[in-house]
């Protein structure tokens, strides 16, 4: 039976890059049945509903979800984003967010020191808790006495399972990143769970870094890192930084998965890129590499390797979009990857 893939291009750049990812999956010979859903800002504006119930049911039942990006200047980000992407992450309990950063060509590094440019690391971001759960409130709103709170939710289960997952992947070293010197309650729980889980994996080297030091070390020498495990907010921020170390937002992929249920949502890290969307300028590589992560998750690692290899070779040949030094349009860049898969 072919795997059933729910496709949600959503808005802006998402609408341009997702078709390229599908094109590459088909060329790679993936036995998938794609079903596209009309979840986007236009339908939200028309109906007032971010995601209709019947669509939700079908997404929840799909083998995997291939996602573009959500966001539109005409709709307030918070409600719409929460109703689509955060809802999928939270309600499908996609608690692992994998964000790899690999330098495919030396020229894509912004770092001056050649000996420290090499990057092939993975950020394992907690994806269902932390500061993104939407708990808190605004008191005396709109007055000079206003008080705003934003709760940082951390559970024993949530912290334990994400650290455990990092150890399932980490071969060389697992680095845990928090801000436990200043955020002592949440940091205290992370520290305790970190030490307990690390003790159960004595063969893997471990290191702890405060998030500010981690940001500094990532820029100083990314080659030192293998797997970094961290909370929702820090993972979000550090993964934009690591994306920029290997070529920018256009090429960064991500996977949102639940290793127990097998559910997964795969999406480029970037948003809808309103500054360049709709002109054939957006880079499809982030979406294509996310599709490769989906294939790997669905149990076909050779196909994932083939897609990644084709992307790497296209990038090295400068058969890519402008943001990474080529001259091709979005769909030509997709074709360049397809051509290498067929060679
Ligand atoms: P963004 O990721 O859309 O853009 C940031 C910068 O990266 C821009 O200069 C853009 O041109 C560039 N960029 C992004 N994707 C690119 C690609 N494929 N190729 C080449 N360059 C690319 O982030 P921004 O501007 O902060 O947000 C725009 C909208 O996207 C907002 O509505 C935001 O809420 C939404 N957003 C959605 C996300 C999602 O669906 N997961 C993630 C981040 C933002
Ligand atoms: Mg982000």
Coordinates of C-alpha atoms in Angstrom, one line a residue, residues 10-11 18 29 46 55-56 58 67 85 110-111 115 119 184 186 214 229 245 247 291 300 313 342:
X10 CA -0.3 26.9 3.0
X11 CA 1.0 30.4 2.1
X18 CA 6.2 22.2 -1.7
X29 CA 10.6 6.8 -7.0
X46 CA -13.1 33.6 4.0
X55 CA -9.4 18.4 7.4
X56 CA -8.0 18.0 10.8
X58 CA -7.7 13.5 7.6
X67 CA 4.2 21.2 5.1
X85 CA 1.1 24.6 12.8
X110 CA 29.9 33.0 6.5
X111 CA 32.9 32.1 8.7
X115 CA 39.4 25.1 9.6
X119 CA 29.2 21.8 10.2
X184 CA 16.4 28.1 38.0
X186 CA 12.7 25.1 34.6
X214 CA 26.2 27.8 23.0
X229 CA 19.3 19.0 22.8
X245 CA 26.1 28.8 9.2
X247 CA 23.8 28.7 3.7
X291 CA 11.0 15.6 2.2
X300 CA 13.6 4.3 3.1
X313 CA 25.8 17.9 -6.0
X342 CA 17.9 10.4 -12.8

